[in-house]
Coordinates of C-alpha atoms and ligand atoms in Angstrom, one line a residue:
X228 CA -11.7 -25.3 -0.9
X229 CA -8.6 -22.6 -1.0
X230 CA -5.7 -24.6 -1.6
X231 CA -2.2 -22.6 -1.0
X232 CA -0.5 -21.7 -4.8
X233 CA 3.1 -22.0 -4.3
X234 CA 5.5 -20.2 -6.7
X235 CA 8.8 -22.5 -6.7
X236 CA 10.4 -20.8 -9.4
X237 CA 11.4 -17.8 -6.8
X238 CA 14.3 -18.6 -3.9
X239 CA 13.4 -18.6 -0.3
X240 CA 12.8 -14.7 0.5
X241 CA 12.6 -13.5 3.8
X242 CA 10.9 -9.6 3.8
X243 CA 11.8 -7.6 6.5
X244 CA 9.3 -5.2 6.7
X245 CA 10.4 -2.0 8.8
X246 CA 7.8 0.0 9.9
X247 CA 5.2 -2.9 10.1
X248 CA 2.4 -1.2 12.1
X249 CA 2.5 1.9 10.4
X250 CA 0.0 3.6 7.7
X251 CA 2.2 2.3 4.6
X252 CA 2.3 -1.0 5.5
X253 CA -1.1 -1.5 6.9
X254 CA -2.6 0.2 4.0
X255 CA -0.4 -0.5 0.7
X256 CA 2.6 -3.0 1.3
X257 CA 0.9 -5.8 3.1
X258 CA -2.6 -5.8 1.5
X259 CA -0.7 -6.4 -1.9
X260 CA 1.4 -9.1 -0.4
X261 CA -1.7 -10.9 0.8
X262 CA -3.0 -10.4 -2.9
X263 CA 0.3 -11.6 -4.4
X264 CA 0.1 -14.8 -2.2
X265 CA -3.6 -15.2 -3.0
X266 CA -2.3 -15.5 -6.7
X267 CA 0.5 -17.8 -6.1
X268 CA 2.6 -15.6 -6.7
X269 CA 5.1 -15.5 -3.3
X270 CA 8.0 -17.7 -3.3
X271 CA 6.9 -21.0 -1.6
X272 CA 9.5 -20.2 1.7
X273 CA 8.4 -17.2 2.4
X274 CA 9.0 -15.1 6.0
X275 CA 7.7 -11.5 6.6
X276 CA 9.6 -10.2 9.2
X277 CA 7.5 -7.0 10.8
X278 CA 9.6 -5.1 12.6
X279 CA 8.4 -1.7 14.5
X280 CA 8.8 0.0 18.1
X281 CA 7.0 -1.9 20.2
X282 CA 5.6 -4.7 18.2
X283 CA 4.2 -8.2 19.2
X284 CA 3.1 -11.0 16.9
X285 CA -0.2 -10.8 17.9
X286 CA -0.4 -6.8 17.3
X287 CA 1.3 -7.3 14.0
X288 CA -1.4 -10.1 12.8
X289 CA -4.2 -8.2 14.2
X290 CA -3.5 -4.9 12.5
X291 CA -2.1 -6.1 8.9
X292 CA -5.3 -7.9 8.7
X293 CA -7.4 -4.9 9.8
X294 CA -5.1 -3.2 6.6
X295 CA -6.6 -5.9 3.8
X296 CA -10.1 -6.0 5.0
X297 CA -10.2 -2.2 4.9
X298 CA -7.7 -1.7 1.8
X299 CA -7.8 -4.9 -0.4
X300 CA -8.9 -4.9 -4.0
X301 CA -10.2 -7.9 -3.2
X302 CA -13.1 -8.7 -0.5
X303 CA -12.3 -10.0 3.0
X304 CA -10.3 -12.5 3.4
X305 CA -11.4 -16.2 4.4
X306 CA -10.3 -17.3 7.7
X307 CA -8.3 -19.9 5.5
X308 CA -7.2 -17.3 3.5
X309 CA -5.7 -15.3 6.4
X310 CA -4.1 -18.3 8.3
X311 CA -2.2 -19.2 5.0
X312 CA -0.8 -16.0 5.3
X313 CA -0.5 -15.2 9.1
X314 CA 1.5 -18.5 9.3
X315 CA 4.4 -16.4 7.2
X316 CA 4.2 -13.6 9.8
X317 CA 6.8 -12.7 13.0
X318 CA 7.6 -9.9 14.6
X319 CA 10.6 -7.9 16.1
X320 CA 10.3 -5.3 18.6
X321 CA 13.5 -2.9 17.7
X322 CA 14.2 0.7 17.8
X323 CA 15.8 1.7 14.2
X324 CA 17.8 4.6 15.5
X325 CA 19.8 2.3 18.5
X326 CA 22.8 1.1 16.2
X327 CA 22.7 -2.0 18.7
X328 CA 19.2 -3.3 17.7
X329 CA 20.7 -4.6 13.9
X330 CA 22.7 -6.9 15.6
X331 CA 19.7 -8.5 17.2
X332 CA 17.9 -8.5 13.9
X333 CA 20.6 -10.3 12.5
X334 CA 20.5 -12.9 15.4
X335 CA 16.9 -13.3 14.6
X336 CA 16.2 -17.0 14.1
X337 CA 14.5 -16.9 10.9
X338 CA 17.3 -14.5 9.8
X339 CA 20.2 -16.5 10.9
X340 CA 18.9 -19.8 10.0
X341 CA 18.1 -18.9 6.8
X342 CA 21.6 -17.9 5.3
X343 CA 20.9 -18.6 2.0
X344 CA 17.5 -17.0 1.7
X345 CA 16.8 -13.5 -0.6
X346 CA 16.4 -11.1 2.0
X347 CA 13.8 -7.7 1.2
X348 CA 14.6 -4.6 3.4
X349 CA 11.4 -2.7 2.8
X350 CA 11.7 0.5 4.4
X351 CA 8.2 2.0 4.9
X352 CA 9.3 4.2 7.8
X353 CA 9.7 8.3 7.2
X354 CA 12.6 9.4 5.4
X355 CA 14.6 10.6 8.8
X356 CA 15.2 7.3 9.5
X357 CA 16.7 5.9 6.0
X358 CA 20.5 6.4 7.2
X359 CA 19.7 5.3 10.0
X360 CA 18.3 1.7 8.2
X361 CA 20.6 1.7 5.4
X362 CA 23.6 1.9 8.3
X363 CA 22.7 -0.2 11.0
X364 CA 22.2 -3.0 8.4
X365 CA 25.7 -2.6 7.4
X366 CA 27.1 -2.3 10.3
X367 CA 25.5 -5.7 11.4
X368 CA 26.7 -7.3 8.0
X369 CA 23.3 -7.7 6.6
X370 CA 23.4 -5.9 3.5
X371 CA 24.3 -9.7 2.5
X372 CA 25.5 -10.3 -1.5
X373 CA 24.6 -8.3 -4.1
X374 CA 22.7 -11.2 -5.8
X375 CA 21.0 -12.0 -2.7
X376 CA 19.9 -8.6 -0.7
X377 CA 17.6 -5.8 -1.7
X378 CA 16.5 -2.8 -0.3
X379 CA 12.9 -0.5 -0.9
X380 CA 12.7 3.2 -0.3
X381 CA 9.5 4.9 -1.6
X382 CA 9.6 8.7 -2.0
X383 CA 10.2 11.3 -0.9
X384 CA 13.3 10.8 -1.1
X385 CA 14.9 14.0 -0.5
X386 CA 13.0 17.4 -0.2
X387 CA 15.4 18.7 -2.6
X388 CA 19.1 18.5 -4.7
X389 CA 21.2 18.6 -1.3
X390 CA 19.0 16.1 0.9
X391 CA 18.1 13.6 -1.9
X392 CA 21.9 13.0 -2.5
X393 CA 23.0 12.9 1.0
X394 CA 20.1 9.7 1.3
X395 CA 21.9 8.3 -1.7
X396 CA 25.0 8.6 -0.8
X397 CA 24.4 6.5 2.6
X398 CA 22.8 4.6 0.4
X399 CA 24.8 3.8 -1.9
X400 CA 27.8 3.1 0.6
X401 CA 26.3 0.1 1.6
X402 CA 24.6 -1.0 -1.2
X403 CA 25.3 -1.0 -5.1
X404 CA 22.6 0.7 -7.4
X405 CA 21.8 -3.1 -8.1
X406 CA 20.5 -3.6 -4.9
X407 CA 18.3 -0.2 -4.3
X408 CA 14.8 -0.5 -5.1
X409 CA 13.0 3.6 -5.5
X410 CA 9.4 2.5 -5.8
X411 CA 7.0 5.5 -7.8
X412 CA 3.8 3.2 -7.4
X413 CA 2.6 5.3 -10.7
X414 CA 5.1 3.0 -12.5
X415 CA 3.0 0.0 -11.3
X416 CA -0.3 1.3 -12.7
X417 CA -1.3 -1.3 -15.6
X418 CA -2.4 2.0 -18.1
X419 CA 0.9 3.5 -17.3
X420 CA 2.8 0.3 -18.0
X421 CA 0.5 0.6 -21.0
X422 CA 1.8 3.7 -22.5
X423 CA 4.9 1.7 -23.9
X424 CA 3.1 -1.1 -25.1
X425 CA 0.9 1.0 -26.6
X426 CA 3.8 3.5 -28.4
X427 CA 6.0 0.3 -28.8
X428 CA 4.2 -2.4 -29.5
X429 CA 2.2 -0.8 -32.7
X430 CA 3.6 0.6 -35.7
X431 CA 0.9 3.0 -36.3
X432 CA 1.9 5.5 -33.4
X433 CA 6.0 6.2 -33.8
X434 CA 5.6 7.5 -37.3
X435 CA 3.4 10.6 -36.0
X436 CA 4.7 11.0 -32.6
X437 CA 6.7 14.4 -32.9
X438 CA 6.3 17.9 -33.0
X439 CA 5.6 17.5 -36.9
X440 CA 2.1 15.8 -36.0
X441 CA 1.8 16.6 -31.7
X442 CA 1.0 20.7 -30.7
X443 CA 2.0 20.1 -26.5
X444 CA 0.9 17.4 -24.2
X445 CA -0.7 17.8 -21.0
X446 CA -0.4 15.6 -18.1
X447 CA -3.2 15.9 -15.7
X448 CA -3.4 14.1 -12.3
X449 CA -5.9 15.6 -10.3
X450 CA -7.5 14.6 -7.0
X451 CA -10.3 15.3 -5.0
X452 CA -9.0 14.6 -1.7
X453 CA -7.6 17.0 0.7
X454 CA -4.3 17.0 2.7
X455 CA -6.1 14.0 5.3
X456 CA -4.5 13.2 7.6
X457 CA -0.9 14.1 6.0
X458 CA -0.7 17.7 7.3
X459 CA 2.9 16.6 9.1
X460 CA 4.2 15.0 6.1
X461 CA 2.7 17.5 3.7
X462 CA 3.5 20.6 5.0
X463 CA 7.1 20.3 4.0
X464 CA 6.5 18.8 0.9
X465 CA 3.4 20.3 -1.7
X466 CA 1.9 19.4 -5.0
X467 CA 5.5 20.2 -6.6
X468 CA 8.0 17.5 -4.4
X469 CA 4.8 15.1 -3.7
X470 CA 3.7 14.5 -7.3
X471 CA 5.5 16.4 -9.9
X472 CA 9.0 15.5 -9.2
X473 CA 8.1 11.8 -9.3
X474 CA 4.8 10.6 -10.6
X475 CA 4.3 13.4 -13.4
X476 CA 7.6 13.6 -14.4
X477 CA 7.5 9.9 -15.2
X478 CA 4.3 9.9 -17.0
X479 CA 6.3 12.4 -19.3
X480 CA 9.2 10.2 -19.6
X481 CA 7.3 7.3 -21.0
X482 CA 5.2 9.1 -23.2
X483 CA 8.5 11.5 -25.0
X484 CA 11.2 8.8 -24.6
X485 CA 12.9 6.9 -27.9
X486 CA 11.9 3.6 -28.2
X487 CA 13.9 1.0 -26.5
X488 CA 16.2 -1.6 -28.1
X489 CA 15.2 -4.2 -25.5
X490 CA 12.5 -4.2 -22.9
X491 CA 15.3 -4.4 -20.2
X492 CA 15.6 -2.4 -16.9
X493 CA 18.5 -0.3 -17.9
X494 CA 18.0 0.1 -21.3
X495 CA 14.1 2.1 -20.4
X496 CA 15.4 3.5 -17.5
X497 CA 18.6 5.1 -19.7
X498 CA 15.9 6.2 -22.4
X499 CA 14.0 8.2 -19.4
X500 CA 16.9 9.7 -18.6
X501 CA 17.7 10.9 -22.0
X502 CA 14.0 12.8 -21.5
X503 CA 14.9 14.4 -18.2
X504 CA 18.5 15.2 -19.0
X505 CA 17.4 16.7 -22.7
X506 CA 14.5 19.0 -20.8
X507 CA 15.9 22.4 -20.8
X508 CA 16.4 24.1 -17.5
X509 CA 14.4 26.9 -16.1
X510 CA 16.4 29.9 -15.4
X511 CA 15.8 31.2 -12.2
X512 CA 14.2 34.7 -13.3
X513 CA 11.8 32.5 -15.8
X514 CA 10.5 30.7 -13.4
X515 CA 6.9 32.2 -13.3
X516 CA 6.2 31.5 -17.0
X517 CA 7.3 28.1 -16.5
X518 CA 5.7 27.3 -13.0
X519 CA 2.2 28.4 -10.8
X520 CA 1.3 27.2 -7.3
X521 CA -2.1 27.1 -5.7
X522 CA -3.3 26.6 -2.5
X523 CA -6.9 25.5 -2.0
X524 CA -9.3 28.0 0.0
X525 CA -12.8 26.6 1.1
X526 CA -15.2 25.3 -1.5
X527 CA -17.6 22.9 -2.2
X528 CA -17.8 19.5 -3.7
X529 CA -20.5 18.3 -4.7
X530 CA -23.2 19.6 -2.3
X531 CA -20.1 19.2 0.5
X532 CA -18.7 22.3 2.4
X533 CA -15.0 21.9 2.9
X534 CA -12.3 23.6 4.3
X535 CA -9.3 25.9 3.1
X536 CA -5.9 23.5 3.5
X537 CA -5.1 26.3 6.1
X538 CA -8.1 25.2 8.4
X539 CA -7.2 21.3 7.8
X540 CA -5.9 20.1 11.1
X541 CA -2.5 20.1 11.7
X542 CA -2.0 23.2 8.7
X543 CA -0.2 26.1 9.8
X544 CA -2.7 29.3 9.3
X545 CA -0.2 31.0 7.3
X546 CA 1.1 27.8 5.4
X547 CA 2.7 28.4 2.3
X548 CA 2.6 25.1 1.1
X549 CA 0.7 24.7 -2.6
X550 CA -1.8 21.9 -2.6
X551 CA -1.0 22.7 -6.5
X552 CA 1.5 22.8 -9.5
X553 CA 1.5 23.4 -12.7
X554 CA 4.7 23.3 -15.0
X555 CA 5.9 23.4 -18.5
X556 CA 8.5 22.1 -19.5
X557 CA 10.4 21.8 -23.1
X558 CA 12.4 19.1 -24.4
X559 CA 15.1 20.1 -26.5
X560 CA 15.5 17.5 -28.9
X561 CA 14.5 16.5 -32.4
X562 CA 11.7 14.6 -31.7
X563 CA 10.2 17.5 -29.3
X564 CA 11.8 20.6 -30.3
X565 CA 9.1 23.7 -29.2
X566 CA 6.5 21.0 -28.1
X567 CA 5.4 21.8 -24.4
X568 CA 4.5 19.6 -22.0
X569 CA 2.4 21.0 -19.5
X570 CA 2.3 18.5 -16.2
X571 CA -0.3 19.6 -13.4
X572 CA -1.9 18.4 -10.3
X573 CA -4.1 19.2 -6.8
X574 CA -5.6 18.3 -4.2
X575 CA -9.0 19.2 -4.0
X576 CA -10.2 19.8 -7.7
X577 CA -13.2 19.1 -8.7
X578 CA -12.8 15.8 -10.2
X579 CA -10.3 12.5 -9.3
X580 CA -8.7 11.8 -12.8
X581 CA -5.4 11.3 -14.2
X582 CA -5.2 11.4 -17.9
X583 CA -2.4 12.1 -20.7
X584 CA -4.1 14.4 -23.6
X585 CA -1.5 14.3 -26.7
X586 CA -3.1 16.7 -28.9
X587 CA -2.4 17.1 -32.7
X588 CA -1.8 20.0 -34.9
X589 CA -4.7 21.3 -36.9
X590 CA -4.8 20.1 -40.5
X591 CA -2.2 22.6 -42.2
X592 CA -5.0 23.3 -45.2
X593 CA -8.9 23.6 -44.2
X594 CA -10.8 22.1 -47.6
X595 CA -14.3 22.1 -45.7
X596 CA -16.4 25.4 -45.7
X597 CA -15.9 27.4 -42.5
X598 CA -19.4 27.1 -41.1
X599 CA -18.5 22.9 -40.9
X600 CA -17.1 23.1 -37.8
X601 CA -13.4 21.7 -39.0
X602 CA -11.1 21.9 -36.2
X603 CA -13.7 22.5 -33.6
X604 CA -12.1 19.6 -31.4
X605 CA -8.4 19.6 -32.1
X606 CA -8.0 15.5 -32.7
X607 CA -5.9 14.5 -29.6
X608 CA -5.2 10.8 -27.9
X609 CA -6.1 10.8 -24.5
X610 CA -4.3 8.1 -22.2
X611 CA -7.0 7.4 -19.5
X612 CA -5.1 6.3 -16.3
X613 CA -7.5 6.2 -13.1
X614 CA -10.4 6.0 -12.3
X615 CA -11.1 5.2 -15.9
X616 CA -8.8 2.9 -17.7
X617 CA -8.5 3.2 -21.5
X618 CA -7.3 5.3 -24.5
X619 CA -9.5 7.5 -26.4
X620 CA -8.8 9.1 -29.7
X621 CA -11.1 12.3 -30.3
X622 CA -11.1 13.3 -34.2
X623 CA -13.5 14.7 -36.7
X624 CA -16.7 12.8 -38.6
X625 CA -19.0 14.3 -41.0
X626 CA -22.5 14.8 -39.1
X627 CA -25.2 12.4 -41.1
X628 CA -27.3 14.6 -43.4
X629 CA -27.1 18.4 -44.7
X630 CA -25.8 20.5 -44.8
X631 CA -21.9 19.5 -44.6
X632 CA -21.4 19.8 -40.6
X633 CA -18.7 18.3 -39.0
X634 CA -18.6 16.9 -35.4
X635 CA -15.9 15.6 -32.7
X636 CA -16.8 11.8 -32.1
X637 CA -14.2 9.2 -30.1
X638 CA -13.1 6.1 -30.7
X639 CA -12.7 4.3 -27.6
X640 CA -10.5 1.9 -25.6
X641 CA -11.4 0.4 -22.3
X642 CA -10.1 -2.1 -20.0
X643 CA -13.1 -3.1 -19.0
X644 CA -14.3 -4.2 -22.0
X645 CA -11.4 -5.6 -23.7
X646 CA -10.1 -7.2 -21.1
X647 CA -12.0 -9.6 -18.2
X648 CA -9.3 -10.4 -15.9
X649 CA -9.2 -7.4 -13.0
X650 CA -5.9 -4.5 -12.8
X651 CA -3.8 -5.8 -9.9
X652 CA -2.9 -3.0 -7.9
X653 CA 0.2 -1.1 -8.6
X654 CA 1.7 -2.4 -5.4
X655 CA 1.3 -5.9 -6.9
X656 CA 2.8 -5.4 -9.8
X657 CA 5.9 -3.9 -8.2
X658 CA 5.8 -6.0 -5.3
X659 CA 6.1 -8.8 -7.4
X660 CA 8.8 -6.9 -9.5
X661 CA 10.9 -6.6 -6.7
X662 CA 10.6 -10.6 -5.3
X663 CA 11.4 -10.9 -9.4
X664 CA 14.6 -8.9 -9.0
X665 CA 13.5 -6.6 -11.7
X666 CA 13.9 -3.4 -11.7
X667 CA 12.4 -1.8 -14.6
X668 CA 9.8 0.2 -13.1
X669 CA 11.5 1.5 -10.3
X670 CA 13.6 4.6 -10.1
X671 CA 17.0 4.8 -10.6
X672 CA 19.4 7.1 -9.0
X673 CA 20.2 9.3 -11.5
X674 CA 16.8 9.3 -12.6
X675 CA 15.8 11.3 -9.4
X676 CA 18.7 13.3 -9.4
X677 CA 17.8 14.4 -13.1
X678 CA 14.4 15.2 -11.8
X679 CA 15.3 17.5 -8.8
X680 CA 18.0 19.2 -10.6
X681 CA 15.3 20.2 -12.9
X682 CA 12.9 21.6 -10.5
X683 CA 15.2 23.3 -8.2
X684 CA 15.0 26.4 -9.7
X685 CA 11.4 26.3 -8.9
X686 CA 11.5 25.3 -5.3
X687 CA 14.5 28.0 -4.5
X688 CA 12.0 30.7 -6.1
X689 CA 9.0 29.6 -4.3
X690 CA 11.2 29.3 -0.7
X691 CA 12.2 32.4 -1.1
X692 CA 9.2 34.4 -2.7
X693 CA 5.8 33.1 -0.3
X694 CA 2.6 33.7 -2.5
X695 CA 0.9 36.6 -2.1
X696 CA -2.5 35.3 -3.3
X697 CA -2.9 31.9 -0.8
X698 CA -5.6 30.6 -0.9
X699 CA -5.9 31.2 -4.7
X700 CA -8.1 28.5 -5.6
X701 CA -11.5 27.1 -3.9
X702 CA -12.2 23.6 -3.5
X703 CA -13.7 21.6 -6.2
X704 CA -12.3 23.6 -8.7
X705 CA -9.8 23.3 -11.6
X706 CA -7.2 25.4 -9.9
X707 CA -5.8 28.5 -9.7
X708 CA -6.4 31.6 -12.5
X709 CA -2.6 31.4 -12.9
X710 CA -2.8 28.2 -14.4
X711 CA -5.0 29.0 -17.1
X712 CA -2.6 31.8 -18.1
X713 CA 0.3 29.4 -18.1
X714 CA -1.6 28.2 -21.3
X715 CA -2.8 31.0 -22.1
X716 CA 0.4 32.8 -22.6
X717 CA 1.2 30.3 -25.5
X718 CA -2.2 30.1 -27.1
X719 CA -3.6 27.2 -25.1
X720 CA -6.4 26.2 -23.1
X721 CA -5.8 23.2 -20.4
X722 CA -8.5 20.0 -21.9
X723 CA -10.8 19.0 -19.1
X724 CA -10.2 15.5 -18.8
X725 CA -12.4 13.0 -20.6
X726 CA -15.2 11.6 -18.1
X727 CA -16.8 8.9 -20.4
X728 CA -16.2 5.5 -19.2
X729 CA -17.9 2.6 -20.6
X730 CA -21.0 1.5 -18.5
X731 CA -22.4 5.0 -19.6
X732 CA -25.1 4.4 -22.1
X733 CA -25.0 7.7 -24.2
X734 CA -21.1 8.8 -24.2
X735 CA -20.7 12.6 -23.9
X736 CA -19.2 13.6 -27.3
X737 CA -19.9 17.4 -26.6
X738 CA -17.0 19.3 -27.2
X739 CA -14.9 19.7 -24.3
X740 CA -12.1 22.3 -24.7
X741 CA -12.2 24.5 -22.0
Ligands
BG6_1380 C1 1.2 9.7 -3.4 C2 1.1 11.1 -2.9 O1 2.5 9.4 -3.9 O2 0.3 9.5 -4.5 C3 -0.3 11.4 -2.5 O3 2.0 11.2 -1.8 C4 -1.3 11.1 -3.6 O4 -0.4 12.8 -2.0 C5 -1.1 9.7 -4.1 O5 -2.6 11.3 -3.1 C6 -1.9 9.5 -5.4 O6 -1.8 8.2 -5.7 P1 -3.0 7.4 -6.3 O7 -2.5 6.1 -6.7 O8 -4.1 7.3 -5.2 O9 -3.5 8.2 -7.5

């Protein structure tokens, strides 16, 4: 029989959830709350507030469980399971951009009668309506003790330099950084939290992580999925605000950052910064050797027609939006002086993977006769971090036998196998995070600004130059042509992601530079 887990160690919370019956929510927020509370792992008073246009409780209930039978890690819910959780439930009908209706949220029973409580604004509305939020809580007085209030955006925040600080500046009037929760759900991924463990927690790594021992990075996050049903959101964002300015830029942070002195919130977060703030800047007339957009045409999958983005529905016909980036970017320091890092993604390629390849020089001497095969698969560490979870290294072995013939083989890490317990899901993790008060793995301001400041050269050229060449790549590819001579241009070739994973029975140890 399920008997409820309490977690007493955390102080009442009350989670007032705006934007309750919309696709966030339904899909990402509240299926991990129900996990968290499945776990133990909610505070033992614990209120969700859902508040959304024209909400009832019964609406609310009926479509947040609709969102964890469809989107839960875990299988559908008992009906004991549920009621231990619906009981946490109310709603509030309110309209977020009548000034008026904060004052009713603060007259709210649970909210008033709760003083005391840890209060959770979780904003999971679109970004239009963040001032709006961020002021009507203050004006009602509900921003409520630094110690005791926090609030939750998830990007985008900002479609570019201007935008993103006017969001924080609202923002921040009300609130102190303290307070201000930026969720990048890439942060919550257990392989990406991995990466400092991995670098940090072993001596063997730091002592060859630099541009003596590393040739470039790549970070690849590639998806086979198409716009959806996005096309309003998407069509004024694209590969380079959606993923790049968040997600990939933070997978480059943790893997080219100095180690930390403790693992502390500000102390990671300033080392990231250090990363963005040391990446030097693309001048504005050097942006096409530094950046390449692409905008998928119609292609197959599989044995799957599918559409161009421009005949998705809701896609403008003439849409200049790029469904994918690619970027290099340098860090001018001493660790990474002249090392690139190459960071790309899109929608519609022909496999969903997200890896990190770290690739090593070649040995600086060859002692084994040419025909061996030395450096026929540079070595390189490959951080595997969806679908497959693990680390391989890919070196050199001497082939059994005669003559002397060398061959790439890998040496393999996998969650699966090392590890029994399940990957919560990144919303989990940070969920939990944030009821925790700990901030590590969310964004901080400067962080984001760092991040747009860098790419702005890049959107400015792209706004004002439309490509010529959209649709450039077809579905189910690896992208554009201009991607490959991004690479190209330096001497590279971009490493098609690794696609052993460990129920295989023979692992492909082919070569696989492309
Ligand atoms: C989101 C982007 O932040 O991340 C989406 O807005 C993208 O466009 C998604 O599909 C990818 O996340 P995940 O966890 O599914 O790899």
């Amino acid at each position: 029989m399920h008997t409820e887990k309490l977690n007493t160690h955390l102080p009442e919370t009350q989670f007032i959830l705006f934007g309750a019956l919309g696709d966030l929510a339904w899909r990402l927020v509240v299926p991990a709350l129900f996990n968290l509370h499945l776990d133990g792992l909610l505070p033992g008073k614990f209120r969700l507030i859902g508040v959304d246009r024209q909400i009832t409780a019964a609406r609310l209930k009926e479509r947040l469980l609709d969102g964890i039978r469809s989107f839960s890690r875990r299988a559908a819910p008992s009906d004991e399971q549920w009621s231990g959780f619906a009981d946490k439930l109310e709603a509030l009908p309110m309209n977020l951009q009548d000034p008026d209706a904060f004052r009713a949220l603060a007259e709210f029973p649970g909210i008033k009668q709760a003083e005391t409580a840890a209060r959770i604004y979780y904003l999971a509305v679109p970004p239009f309506l963040f001032d709006a939020v961020a002021n009507g809580l203050a004006a009602a007085g509900l921003q409520h003790g630094e110690a005791q209030s926090r609030i939750v955006l998830e990007k985008p925040l900002g479609r570019d330099i201007a935008s993103f600080r006017a969001i924080d500046s609202t923002l921040r009037a009300h609130f102190s950084e303290r307070q201000i929760y930026r969720m990048d759900h890439f942060l919550g991924k257990e392989t990406v939290q991995n990466i400092l463990a991995m670098r940090f927690a072993n001596p063997i790594f730091e002592p060859i992580w630099n541009r003596r021992y590393i040739d470039h990075v790549t970070v690849t996050v590639a998806e086979q999925i198409g716009v959806g049903h996005r096309a309003g959101y998407y069509e004024r964002a694209g590969a380079l605000r959606d993923m790049v300015q968040n997600h990939l830029m933070q997978l480059m942070c943790l893997v080219a950052m100095e180690p930390p002195v403790a693992y502390d919130a500000d102390d990671i977060r300033n080392k990231k910064l250090d990363v963005l703030r040391a990446c030097r800047p693309i001048r504005p007339d050097a942006v096409p050797l530094h950046a390449v957009r692409g905008q998928y045409g119609e292609g197959w999958l599989k044995d799957e027609r599918l559409p161009g983005y421009r005949e998705e529905p809701g896609i403008a016909a003439d849409s200049n939006i790029e469904t994918y980036a690619a970027v290099k970017l340098l860090v001018d320091n001493w660790r990474w002086q002249d090392v690139p890092f190459y960071l790309r993604t899109g929608k519609r390629m022909t496999d969903a993977v997200s890896e990190i390849s770290i690739r090593f020089r070649d040995v600086p001497h060859n002692a084994f006769p040419a025909v061996s095969g030395a450096n026929s698969q540079p070595v390189r560490l490959v951080i595997q971090i969806q679908p497959q979870e693990g680390i391989i290294l890919k070196f050199m072995a001497k082939q059994p036998g005669t003559p002397l013939r060398l061959r790439p083989v890998d040496m393999r890490f996998a969650y699966r196998e090392a590890f029994s317990k399940p990957s919560p899901a990144a919303y989990e993790t940070l969920l939990h995070d944030l009821l925790l008060g700990d901030a590590t793995l969310f964004m901080r301001s400067d962080q984001v600004q760092a991040a747009w400041e860098l790419l702005m050269p890049i959107i400015e050229s792209w706004e004002a130059n439309p490509a010529p060449d959209f649709p450039n790549y077809p579905a189910g590819s690896w992208g554009p042509e201009s991607a490959e001579r991004l690479v190209a241009r330096d001497s590279r070739t971009w490493l098609t992601p690794s696609q052993w994973h460990p129920q295989c029975d023979s692992p492909a140890t082919d070569d696989d530079e492309r």
